[in-house]
Structure formats: C-alpha cells, structure tokens
Amino acid sequence: MGKIVDFCKAKKAKLMGALTAGALALAPVAGYCSETASTPQLEINFDVTQMFTWAQTIISAMMPVVYVTMGLGLGFLIIRSFRSAFAG
C-alpha cells in the first residue's frame, strides 16, 4: 500500500511542477499583453435639463394609465356607495 501512495505523490509532484513551469513560461506574455492594452474609461455626461425632459416624456406617456386606473377606482367607489345606501 505504501508504494501506491508514494507513486501517487510522485505523480502529483510532477504534475504540479509541470503546471508551475507552464504558468511561469506564460507570465511574461500576460504582462506584455496588459502593458499595451488601454483600459476603458467611463465617461458620464450628465445633463440635468435632459433628465427632466426625459422624466416629463415618461410621465406624459403614463398619464392615460393613471386616468384609467383612477376612473376604475372612482367607479367602484360609487358602486359601493350605492350598495350601502340602498342595502336593506
């Protein structure tokens, strides 16, 4: 049993050595690639007047939905009032 464990340890050691050698061989390539690449910059162009124009457009587009919802709510309120007024 001890020979099998020693054999597995030797295999693992060889595999780790090969992986380490590969990583060290590729390290300069990764450094070369990162030096020449420019990092993207985030530029935020924030215009307050444009923001309020956009908000007004969205609010104007949603007003029909608000009107229909208010109409339905008012209709149910009137129906409930008539029910309670004429309930026995």
PDB file of N, CA and C in Angstrom:
ATOM      1  N   MET A   1       0.815  -1.192   0.000  1.00  0.00           N
ATOM      2  CA  MET A   1       0.000   0.000   0.000  1.00  0.00           C
ATOM      3  C   MET A   1       0.862   1.260   0.000  1.00  0.00           C
ATOM      4  N   GLY A   2       1.978   1.218   0.667  1.00  0.00           N
ATOM      5  CA  GLY A   2       2.858   2.368   0.758  1.00  0.00           C
ATOM      6  C   GLY A   2       3.467   2.747  -0.578  1.00  0.00           C
ATOM      7  N   LYS A   3       3.714   1.746  -1.444  1.00  0.00           N
ATOM      8  CA  LYS A   3       4.281   2.028  -2.754  1.00  0.00           C
ATOM      9  C   LYS A   3       3.291   2.790  -3.633  1.00  0.00           C
ATOM     10  N   ILE A   4       2.004   2.436  -3.505  1.00  0.00           N
ATOM     11  CA  ILE A   4       0.977   3.115  -4.303  1.00  0.00           C
ATOM     12  C   ILE A   4       0.869   4.576  -3.886  1.00  0.00           C
ATOM     13  N   VAL A   5       0.900   4.824  -2.570  1.00  0.00           N
ATOM     14  CA  VAL A   5       0.807   6.196  -2.070  1.00  0.00           C
ATOM     15  C   VAL A   5       2.014   7.004  -2.534  1.00  0.00           C
ATOM     16  N   ASP A   6       3.207   6.407  -2.469  1.00  0.00           N
ATOM     17  CA  ASP A   6       4.410   7.091  -2.928  1.00  0.00           C
ATOM     18  C   ASP A   6       4.334   7.392  -4.424  1.00  0.00           C
ATOM     19  N   PHE A   7       3.798   6.415  -5.203  1.00  0.00           N
ATOM     20  CA  PHE A   7       3.663   6.615  -6.646  1.00  0.00           C
ATOM     21  C   PHE A   7       2.714   7.778  -6.942  1.00  0.00           C
ATOM     22  N   CYS A   8       1.585   7.853  -6.220  1.00  0.00           N
ATOM     23  CA  CYS A   8       0.616   8.940  -6.423  1.00  0.00           C
ATOM     24  C   CYS A   8       1.217  10.289  -6.038  1.00  0.00           C
ATOM     25  N   LYS A   9       1.963  10.312  -4.947  1.00  0.00           N
ATOM     26  CA  LYS A   9       2.609  11.565  -4.532  1.00  0.00           C
ATOM     27  C   LYS A   9       3.616  12.023  -5.584  1.00  0.00           C
ATOM     28  N   ALA A  10       4.341  11.079  -6.167  1.00  0.00           N
ATOM     29  CA  ALA A  10       5.326  11.421  -7.192  1.00  0.00           C
ATOM     30  C   ALA A  10       4.625  11.957  -8.434  1.00  0.00           C
ATOM     31  N   LYS A  11       3.498  11.344  -8.800  1.00  0.00           N
ATOM     32  CA  LYS A  11       2.735  11.818  -9.963  1.00  0.00           C
ATOM     33  C   LYS A  11       2.203  13.230  -9.718  1.00  0.00           C
ATOM     34  N   LYS A  12       1.679  13.469  -8.519  1.00  0.00           N
ATOM     35  CA  LYS A  12       1.157  14.800  -8.184  1.00  0.00           C
ATOM     36  C   LYS A  12       2.267  15.840  -8.200  1.00  0.00           C
ATOM     37  N   ALA A  13       3.425  15.449  -7.695  1.00  0.00           N
ATOM     38  CA  ALA A  13       4.550  16.385  -7.671  1.00  0.00           C
ATOM     39  C   ALA A  13       4.984  16.734  -9.095  1.00  0.00           C
ATOM     40  N   LYS A  14       5.019  15.737  -9.989  1.00  0.00           N
ATOM     41  CA  LYS A  14       5.393  16.012 -11.375  1.00  0.00           C
ATOM     42  C   LYS A  14       4.359  16.900 -12.057  1.00  0.00           C
ATOM     43  N   LEU A  15       3.073  16.635 -11.782  1.00  0.00           N
ATOM     44  CA  LEU A  15       2.012  17.433 -12.380  1.00  0.00           C
ATOM     45  C   LEU A  15       2.085  18.884 -11.887  1.00  0.00           C
ATOM     46  N   MET A  16       2.280  19.069 -10.595  1.00  0.00           N
ATOM     47  CA  MET A  16       2.382  20.423 -10.063  1.00  0.00           C
ATOM     48  C   MET A  16       3.609  21.141 -10.614  1.00  0.00           C
ATOM     49  N   GLY A  17       4.710  20.412 -10.776  1.00  0.00           N
ATOM     50  CA  GLY A  17       5.911  21.006 -11.361  1.00  0.00           C
ATOM     51  C   GLY A  17       5.667  21.451 -12.796  1.00  0.00           C
ATOM     52  N   ALA A  18       4.963  20.628 -13.564  1.00  0.00           N
ATOM     53  CA  ALA A  18       4.672  20.984 -14.948  1.00  0.00           C
ATOM     54  C   ALA A  18       3.739  22.193 -15.019  1.00  0.00           C
ATOM     55  N   LEU A  19       2.734  22.231 -14.163  1.00  0.00           N
ATOM     56  CA  LEU A  19       1.817  23.373 -14.141  1.00  0.00           C
ATOM     57  C   LEU A  19       2.528  24.655 -13.732  1.00  0.00           C
ATOM     58  N   THR A  20       3.406  24.561 -12.760  1.00  0.00           N
ATOM     59  CA  THR A  20       4.166  25.732 -12.313  1.00  0.00           C
ATOM     60  C   THR A  20       5.088  26.236 -13.430  1.00  0.00           C
ATOM     61  N   ALA A  21       5.740  25.308 -14.119  1.00  0.00           N
ATOM     62  CA  ALA A  21       6.632  25.704 -15.216  1.00  0.00           C
ATOM     63  C   ALA A  21       5.828  26.364 -16.336  1.00  0.00           C
ATOM     64  N   GLY A  22       4.657  25.823 -16.634  1.00  0.00           N
ATOM     65  CA  GLY A  22       3.808  26.422 -17.661  1.00  0.00           C
ATOM     66  C   GLY A  22       3.341  27.812 -17.281  1.00  0.00           C
ATOM     67  N   ALA A  23       2.950  27.983 -16.034  1.00  0.00           N
ATOM     68  CA  ALA A  23       2.496  29.295 -15.574  1.00  0.00           C
ATOM     69  C   ALA A  23       3.634  30.312 -15.617  1.00  0.00           C
ATOM     70  N   LEU A  24       4.824  29.894 -15.222  1.00  0.00           N
ATOM     71  CA  LEU A  24       5.974  30.800 -15.263  1.00  0.00           C
ATOM     72  C   LEU A  24       6.374  31.138 -16.695  1.00  0.00           C
ATOM     73  N   ALA A  25       6.174  30.201 -17.616  1.00  0.00           N
ATOM     74  CA  ALA A  25       6.512  30.470 -19.012  1.00  0.00           C
ATOM     75  C   ALA A  25       5.532  31.460 -19.632  1.00  0.00           C
ATOM     76  N   LEU A  26       4.272  31.422 -19.194  1.00  0.00           N
ATOM     77  CA  LEU A  26       3.261  32.318 -19.754  1.00  0.00           C
ATOM     78  C   LEU A  26       3.178  33.668 -19.041  1.00  0.00           C
ATOM     79  N   ALA A  27       3.821  33.828 -17.911  1.00  0.00           N
ATOM     80  CA  ALA A  27       3.745  35.070 -17.147  1.00  0.00           C
ATOM     81  C   ALA A  27       4.251  36.287 -17.939  1.00  0.00           C
ATOM     82  N   PRO A  28       5.368  36.216 -18.632  1.00  0.00           N
ATOM     83  CA  PRO A  28       5.809  37.393 -19.404  1.00  0.00           C
ATOM     84  C   PRO A  28       4.834  37.761 -20.523  1.00  0.00           C
ATOM     85  N   VAL A  29       4.190  36.767 -21.117  1.00  0.00           N
ATOM     86  CA  VAL A  29       3.233  37.045 -22.180  1.00  0.00           C
ATOM     87  C   VAL A  29       2.051  37.821 -21.627  1.00  0.00           C
ATOM     88  N   ALA A  30       1.549  37.412 -20.466  1.00  0.00           N
ATOM     89  CA  ALA A  30       0.422  38.108 -19.844  1.00  0.00           C
ATOM     90  C   ALA A  30       0.813  39.538 -19.481  1.00  0.00           C
ATOM     91  N   GLY A  31       2.030  39.732 -18.997  1.00  0.00           N
ATOM     92  CA  GLY A  31       2.487  41.073 -18.672  1.00  0.00           C
ATOM     93  C   GLY A  31       2.630  41.943 -19.906  1.00  0.00           C
ATOM     94  N   TYR A  32       3.078  41.364 -20.997  1.00  0.00           N
ATOM     95  CA  TYR A  32       3.225  42.117 -22.243  1.00  0.00           C
ATOM     96  C   TYR A  32       1.868  42.544 -22.779  1.00  0.00           C
ATOM     97  N   CYS A  33       0.896  41.658 -22.704  1.00  0.00           N
ATOM     98  CA  CYS A  33      -0.436  41.981 -23.213  1.00  0.00           C
ATOM     99  C   CYS A  33      -1.096  43.075 -22.376  1.00  0.00           C
ATOM    100  N   SER A  34      -0.899  43.041 -21.082  1.00  0.00           N
ATOM    101  CA  SER A  34      -1.572  44.034 -20.237  1.00  0.00           C
ATOM    102  C   SER A  34      -0.918  45.411 -20.339  1.00  0.00           C
ATOM    103  N   GLU A  35       0.353  45.474 -20.724  1.00  0.00           N
ATOM    104  CA  GLU A  35       1.007  46.773 -20.828  1.00  0.00           C
ATOM    105  C   GLU A  35       0.525  47.557 -22.048  1.00  0.00           C
ATOM    106  N   THR A  36       0.303  46.887 -23.150  1.00  0.00           N
ATOM    107  CA  THR A  36      -0.052  47.593 -24.374  1.00  0.00           C
ATOM    108  C   THR A  36      -1.542  47.903 -24.458  1.00  0.00           C
ATOM    109  N   ALA A  37      -2.373  47.163 -23.748  1.00  0.00           N
ATOM    110  CA  ALA A  37      -3.822  47.374 -23.827  1.00  0.00           C
ATOM    111  C   ALA A  37      -4.202  48.599 -23.001  1.00  0.00           C
ATOM    112  N   SER A  38      -5.044  49.428 -23.585  1.00  0.00           N
ATOM    113  CA  SER A  38      -5.501  50.599 -22.842  1.00  0.00           C
ATOM    114  C   SER A  38      -6.764  50.223 -22.073  1.00  0.00           C
ATOM    115  N   THR A  39      -6.863  50.727 -20.873  1.00  0.00           N
ATOM    116  CA  THR A  39      -8.024  50.410 -20.051  1.00  0.00           C
ATOM    117  C   THR A  39      -9.179  51.314 -20.450  1.00  0.00           C
ATOM    118  N   PRO A  40     -10.396  50.767 -20.519  1.00  0.00           N
ATOM    119  CA  PRO A  40     -11.540  51.599 -20.898  1.00  0.00           C
ATOM    120  C   PRO A  40     -11.880  52.588 -19.784  1.00  0.00           C
ATOM    121  N   GLN A  41     -12.225  53.786 -20.186  1.00  0.00           N
ATOM    122  CA  GLN A  41     -12.574  54.832 -19.240  1.00  0.00           C
ATOM    123  C   GLN A  41     -14.080  55.064 -19.275  1.00  0.00           C
ATOM    124  N   LEU A  42     -14.666  55.259 -18.131  1.00  0.00           N
ATOM    125  CA  LEU A  42     -16.095  55.526 -18.031  1.00  0.00           C
ATOM    126  C   LEU A  42     -16.296  57.035 -17.987  1.00  0.00           C
ATOM    127  N   GLU A  43     -17.005  57.546 -18.980  1.00  0.00           N
ATOM    128  CA  GLU A  43     -17.294  58.972 -19.029  1.00  0.00           C
ATOM    129  C   GLU A  43     -18.788  59.168 -18.865  1.00  0.00           C
ATOM    130  N   ILE A  44     -19.184  59.919 -17.860  1.00  0.00           N
ATOM    131  CA  ILE A  44     -20.598  60.177 -17.604  1.00  0.00           C
ATOM    132  C   ILE A  44     -20.895  61.613 -17.998  1.00  0.00           C
ATOM    133  N   ASN A  45     -21.760  61.755 -18.981  1.00  0.00           N
ATOM    134  CA  ASN A  45     -22.195  63.075 -19.426  1.00  0.00           C
ATOM    135  C   ASN A  45     -23.592  63.287 -18.864  1.00  0.00           C
ATOM    136  N   PHE A  46     -23.706  63.971 -17.748  1.00  0.00           N
ATOM    137  CA  PHE A  46     -24.967  64.126 -17.036  1.00  0.00           C
ATOM    138  C   PHE A  46     -25.504  65.535 -17.241  1.00  0.00           C
ATOM    139  N   ASP A  47     -26.617  65.621 -17.965  1.00  0.00           N
ATOM    140  CA  ASP A  47     -27.247  66.901 -18.230  1.00  0.00           C
ATOM    141  C   ASP A  47     -28.590  66.932 -17.500  1.00  0.00           C
ATOM    142  N   VAL A  48     -28.728  67.834 -16.541  1.00  0.00           N
ATOM    143  CA  VAL A  48     -29.920  67.870 -15.699  1.00  0.00           C
ATOM    144  C   VAL A  48     -31.157  68.229 -16.508  1.00  0.00           C
ATOM    145  N   THR A  49     -31.044  69.151 -17.446  1.00  0.00           N
ATOM    146  CA  THR A  49     -32.211  69.529 -18.236  1.00  0.00           C
ATOM    147  C   THR A  49     -32.691  68.363 -19.099  1.00  0.00           C
ATOM    148  N   GLN A  50     -31.756  67.591 -19.618  1.00  0.00           N
ATOM    149  CA  GLN A  50     -32.136  66.412 -20.406  1.00  0.00           C
ATOM    150  C   GLN A  50     -32.822  65.381 -19.520  1.00  0.00           C
ATOM    151  N   MET A  51     -32.386  65.248 -18.269  1.00  0.00           N
ATOM    152  CA  MET A  51     -33.007  64.299 -17.349  1.00  0.00           C
ATOM    153  C   MET A  51     -34.465  64.677 -17.106  1.00  0.00           C
ATOM    154  N   PHE A  52     -34.747  65.960 -16.874  1.00  0.00           N
ATOM    155  CA  PHE A  52     -36.121  66.374 -16.624  1.00  0.00           C
ATOM    156  C   PHE A  52     -36.981  66.282 -17.884  1.00  0.00           C
ATOM    157  N   THR A  53     -36.392  66.496 -19.037  1.00  0.00           N
ATOM    158  CA  THR A  53     -37.126  66.314 -20.295  1.00  0.00           C
ATOM    159  C   THR A  53     -37.530  64.863 -20.465  1.00  0.00           C
ATOM    160  N   TRP A  54     -36.607  63.956 -20.175  1.00  0.00           N
ATOM    161  CA  TRP A  54     -36.891  62.532 -20.281  1.00  0.00           C
ATOM    162  C   TRP A  54     -37.971  62.128 -19.271  1.00  0.00           C
ATOM    163  N   ALA A  55     -37.874  62.622 -18.026  1.00  0.00           N
ATOM    164  CA  ALA A  55     -38.872  62.297 -16.995  1.00  0.00           C
ATOM    165  C   ALA A  55     -40.252  62.817 -17.406  1.00  0.00           C
ATOM    166  N   GLN A  56     -40.317  64.001 -17.981  1.00  0.00           N
ATOM    167  CA  GLN A  56     -41.599  64.557 -18.424  1.00  0.00           C
ATOM    168  C   GLN A  56     -42.193  63.714 -19.551  1.00  0.00           C
ATOM    169  N   THR A  57     -41.347  63.210 -20.427  1.00  0.00           N
ATOM    170  CA  THR A  57     -41.826  62.344 -21.512  1.00  0.00           C
ATOM    171  C   THR A  57     -42.423  61.061 -20.946  1.00  0.00           C
ATOM    172  N   ILE A  58     -41.761  60.458 -19.979  1.00  0.00           N
ATOM    173  CA  ILE A  58     -42.259  59.220 -19.373  1.00  0.00           C
ATOM    174  C   ILE A  58     -43.556  59.478 -18.623  1.00  0.00           C
ATOM    175  N   ILE A  59     -43.624  60.568 -17.873  1.00  0.00           N
ATOM    176  CA  ILE A  59     -44.846  60.885 -17.122  1.00  0.00           C
ATOM    177  C   ILE A  59     -46.003  61.134 -18.079  1.00  0.00           C
ATOM    178  N   SER A  60     -45.764  61.856 -19.151  1.00  0.00           N
ATOM    179  CA  SER A  60     -46.814  62.110 -20.133  1.00  0.00           C
ATOM    180  C   SER A  60     -47.293  60.817 -20.784  1.00  0.00           C
ATOM    181  N   ALA A  61     -46.396  59.901 -21.013  1.00  0.00           N
ATOM    182  CA  ALA A  61     -46.774  58.624 -21.619  1.00  0.00           C
ATOM    183  C   ALA A  61     -47.583  57.760 -20.659  1.00  0.00           C
ATOM    184  N   MET A  62     -47.365  57.898 -19.353  1.00  0.00           N
ATOM    185  CA  MET A  62     -48.064  57.063 -18.370  1.00  0.00           C
ATOM    186  C   MET A  62     -49.377  57.666 -17.886  1.00  0.00           C
ATOM    187  N   MET A  63     -49.673  58.901 -18.232  1.00  0.00           N
ATOM    188  CA  MET A  63     -50.905  59.545 -17.743  1.00  0.00           C
ATOM    189  C   MET A  63     -52.184  58.825 -18.181  1.00  0.00           C
ATOM    190  N   PRO A  64     -52.306  58.297 -19.394  1.00  0.00           N
ATOM    191  CA  PRO A  64     -53.521  57.539 -19.717  1.00  0.00           C
ATOM    192  C   PRO A  64     -53.751  56.345 -18.789  1.00  0.00           C
ATOM    193  N   VAL A  65     -52.679  55.692 -18.394  1.00  0.00           N
ATOM    194  CA  VAL A  65     -52.806  54.569 -17.455  1.00  0.00           C
ATOM    195  C   VAL A  65     -53.318  55.071 -16.108  1.00  0.00           C
ATOM    196  N   VAL A  66     -52.816  56.204 -15.665  1.00  0.00           N
ATOM    197  CA  VAL A  66     -53.264  56.781 -14.388  1.00  0.00           C
ATOM    198  C   VAL A  66     -54.740  57.157 -14.473  1.00  0.00           C
ATOM    199  N   TYR A  67     -55.154  57.762 -15.585  1.00  0.00           N
ATOM    200  CA  TYR A  67     -56.551  58.167 -15.740  1.00  0.00           C
ATOM    201  C   TYR A  67     -57.495  56.968 -15.731  1.00  0.00           C
ATOM    202  N   VAL A  68     -57.142  55.906 -16.436  1.00  0.00           N
ATOM    203  CA  VAL A  68     -57.985  54.713 -16.464  1.00  0.00           C
ATOM    204  C   VAL A  68     -58.074  54.085 -15.082  1.00  0.00           C
ATOM    205  N   THR A  69     -56.948  54.006 -14.370  1.00  0.00           N
ATOM    206  CA  THR A  69     -56.950  53.428 -13.029  1.00  0.00           C
ATOM    207  C   THR A  69     -57.792  54.269 -12.078  1.00  0.00           C
ATOM    208  N   MET A  70     -57.663  55.596 -12.159  1.00  0.00           N
ATOM    209  CA  MET A  70     -58.483  56.466 -11.298  1.00  0.00           C
ATOM    210  C   MET A  70     -59.964  56.333 -11.642  1.00  0.00           C
ATOM    211  N   GLY A  71     -60.290  56.197 -12.931  1.00  0.00           N
ATOM    212  CA  GLY A  71     -61.680  56.024 -13.328  1.00  0.00           C
ATOM    213  C   GLY A  71     -62.276  54.737 -12.793  1.00  0.00           C
ATOM    214  N   LEU A  72     -61.512  53.658 -12.879  1.00  0.00           N
ATOM    215  CA  LEU A  72     -61.998  52.390 -12.328  1.00  0.00           C
ATOM    216  C   LEU A  72     -62.188  52.476 -10.821  1.00  0.00           C
ATOM    217  N   GLY A  73     -61.232  53.081 -10.149  1.00  0.00           N
ATOM    218  CA  GLY A  73     -61.354  53.231  -8.689  1.00  0.00           C
ATOM    219  C   GLY A  73     -62.560  54.073  -8.312  1.00  0.00           C
ATOM    220  N   LEU A  74     -62.776  55.166  -9.024  1.00  0.00           N
ATOM    221  CA  LEU A  74     -63.936  56.016  -8.747  1.00  0.00           C
ATOM    222  C   LEU A  74     -65.241  55.279  -9.032  1.00  0.00           C
ATOM    223  N   GLY A  75     -65.264  54.480 -10.106  1.00  0.00           N
ATOM    224  CA  GLY A  75     -66.451  53.695 -10.421  1.00  0.00           C
ATOM    225  C   GLY A  75     -66.778  52.703  -9.316  1.00  0.00           C
ATOM    226  N   PHE A  76     -65.794  51.982  -8.818  1.00  0.00           N
ATOM    227  CA  PHE A  76     -66.039  51.033  -7.722  1.00  0.00           C
ATOM    228  C   PHE A  76     -66.471  51.746  -6.445  1.00  0.00           C
ATOM    229  N   LEU A  77     -65.923  52.938  -6.201  1.00  0.00           N
ATOM    230  CA  LEU A  77     -66.328  53.715  -5.024  1.00  0.00           C
ATOM    231  C   LEU A  77     -67.794  54.127  -5.123  1.00  0.00           C
ATOM    232  N   ILE A  78     -68.227  54.558  -6.294  1.00  0.00           N
ATOM    233  CA  ILE A  78     -69.629  54.958  -6.483  1.00  0.00           C
ATOM    234  C   ILE A  78     -70.544  53.749  -6.349  1.00  0.00           C
ATOM    235  N   ILE A  79     -70.148  52.614  -6.940  1.00  0.00           N
ATOM    236  CA  ILE A  79     -70.975  51.398  -6.825  1.00  0.00           C
ATOM    237  C   ILE A  79     -71.109  50.976  -5.370  1.00  0.00           C
ATOM    238  N   ARG A  80     -70.009  51.030  -4.607  1.00  0.00           N
ATOM    239  CA  ARG A  80     -70.076  50.650  -3.187  1.00  0.00           C
ATOM    240  C   ARG A  80     -70.964  51.626  -2.417  1.00  0.00           C
ATOM    241  N   SER A  81     -70.915  52.913  -2.748  1.00  0.00           N
ATOM    242  CA  SER A  81     -71.753  53.897  -2.074  1.00  0.00           C
ATOM    243  C   SER A  81     -73.239  53.624  -2.343  1.00  0.00           C
ATOM    244  N   PHE A  82     -73.591  53.316  -3.598  1.00  0.00           N
ATOM    245  CA  PHE A  82     -74.976  52.994  -3.917  1.00  0.00           C
ATOM    246  C   PHE A  82     -75.420  51.717  -3.223  1.00  0.00           C
ATOM    247  N   ARG A  83     -74.541  50.735  -3.136  1.00  0.00           N
ATOM    248  CA  ARG A  83     -74.891  49.483  -2.462  1.00  0.00           C
ATOM    249  C   ARG A  83     -75.205  49.732  -0.995  1.00  0.00           C
ATOM    250  N   SER A  84     -74.319  50.473  -0.351  1.00  0.00           N
ATOM    251  CA  SER A  84     -74.524  50.718   1.087  1.00  0.00           C
ATOM    252  C   SER A  84     -75.734  51.627   1.324  1.00  0.00           C
ATOM    253  N   ALA A  85     -76.059  52.528   0.382  1.00  0.00           N
ATOM    254  CA  ALA A  85     -77.206  53.442   0.545  1.00  0.00           C
ATOM    255  C   ALA A  85     -78.524  52.699   0.401  1.00  0.00           C
ATOM    256  N   PHE A  86     -78.564  51.732  -0.526  1.00  0.00           N
ATOM    257  CA  PHE A  86     -79.814  51.058  -0.787  1.00  0.00           C
ATOM    258  C   PHE A  86     -79.888  49.645  -0.191  1.00  0.00           C
ATOM    259  N   ALA A  87     -78.890  49.274   0.587  1.00  0.00           N
ATOM    260  CA  ALA A  87     -78.916  47.947   1.234  1.00  0.00           C
ATOM    261  C   ALA A  87     -79.910  47.981   2.385  1.00  0.00           C
ATOM    262  N   GLY A  88     -80.638  46.894   2.520  1.00  0.00           N
ATOM    263  CA  GLY A  88     -81.729  46.784   3.473  1.00  0.00           C
ATOM    264  C   GLY A  88     -81.318  46.862   4.879  1.00  0.00           C
TER     265      GLY A  88
END
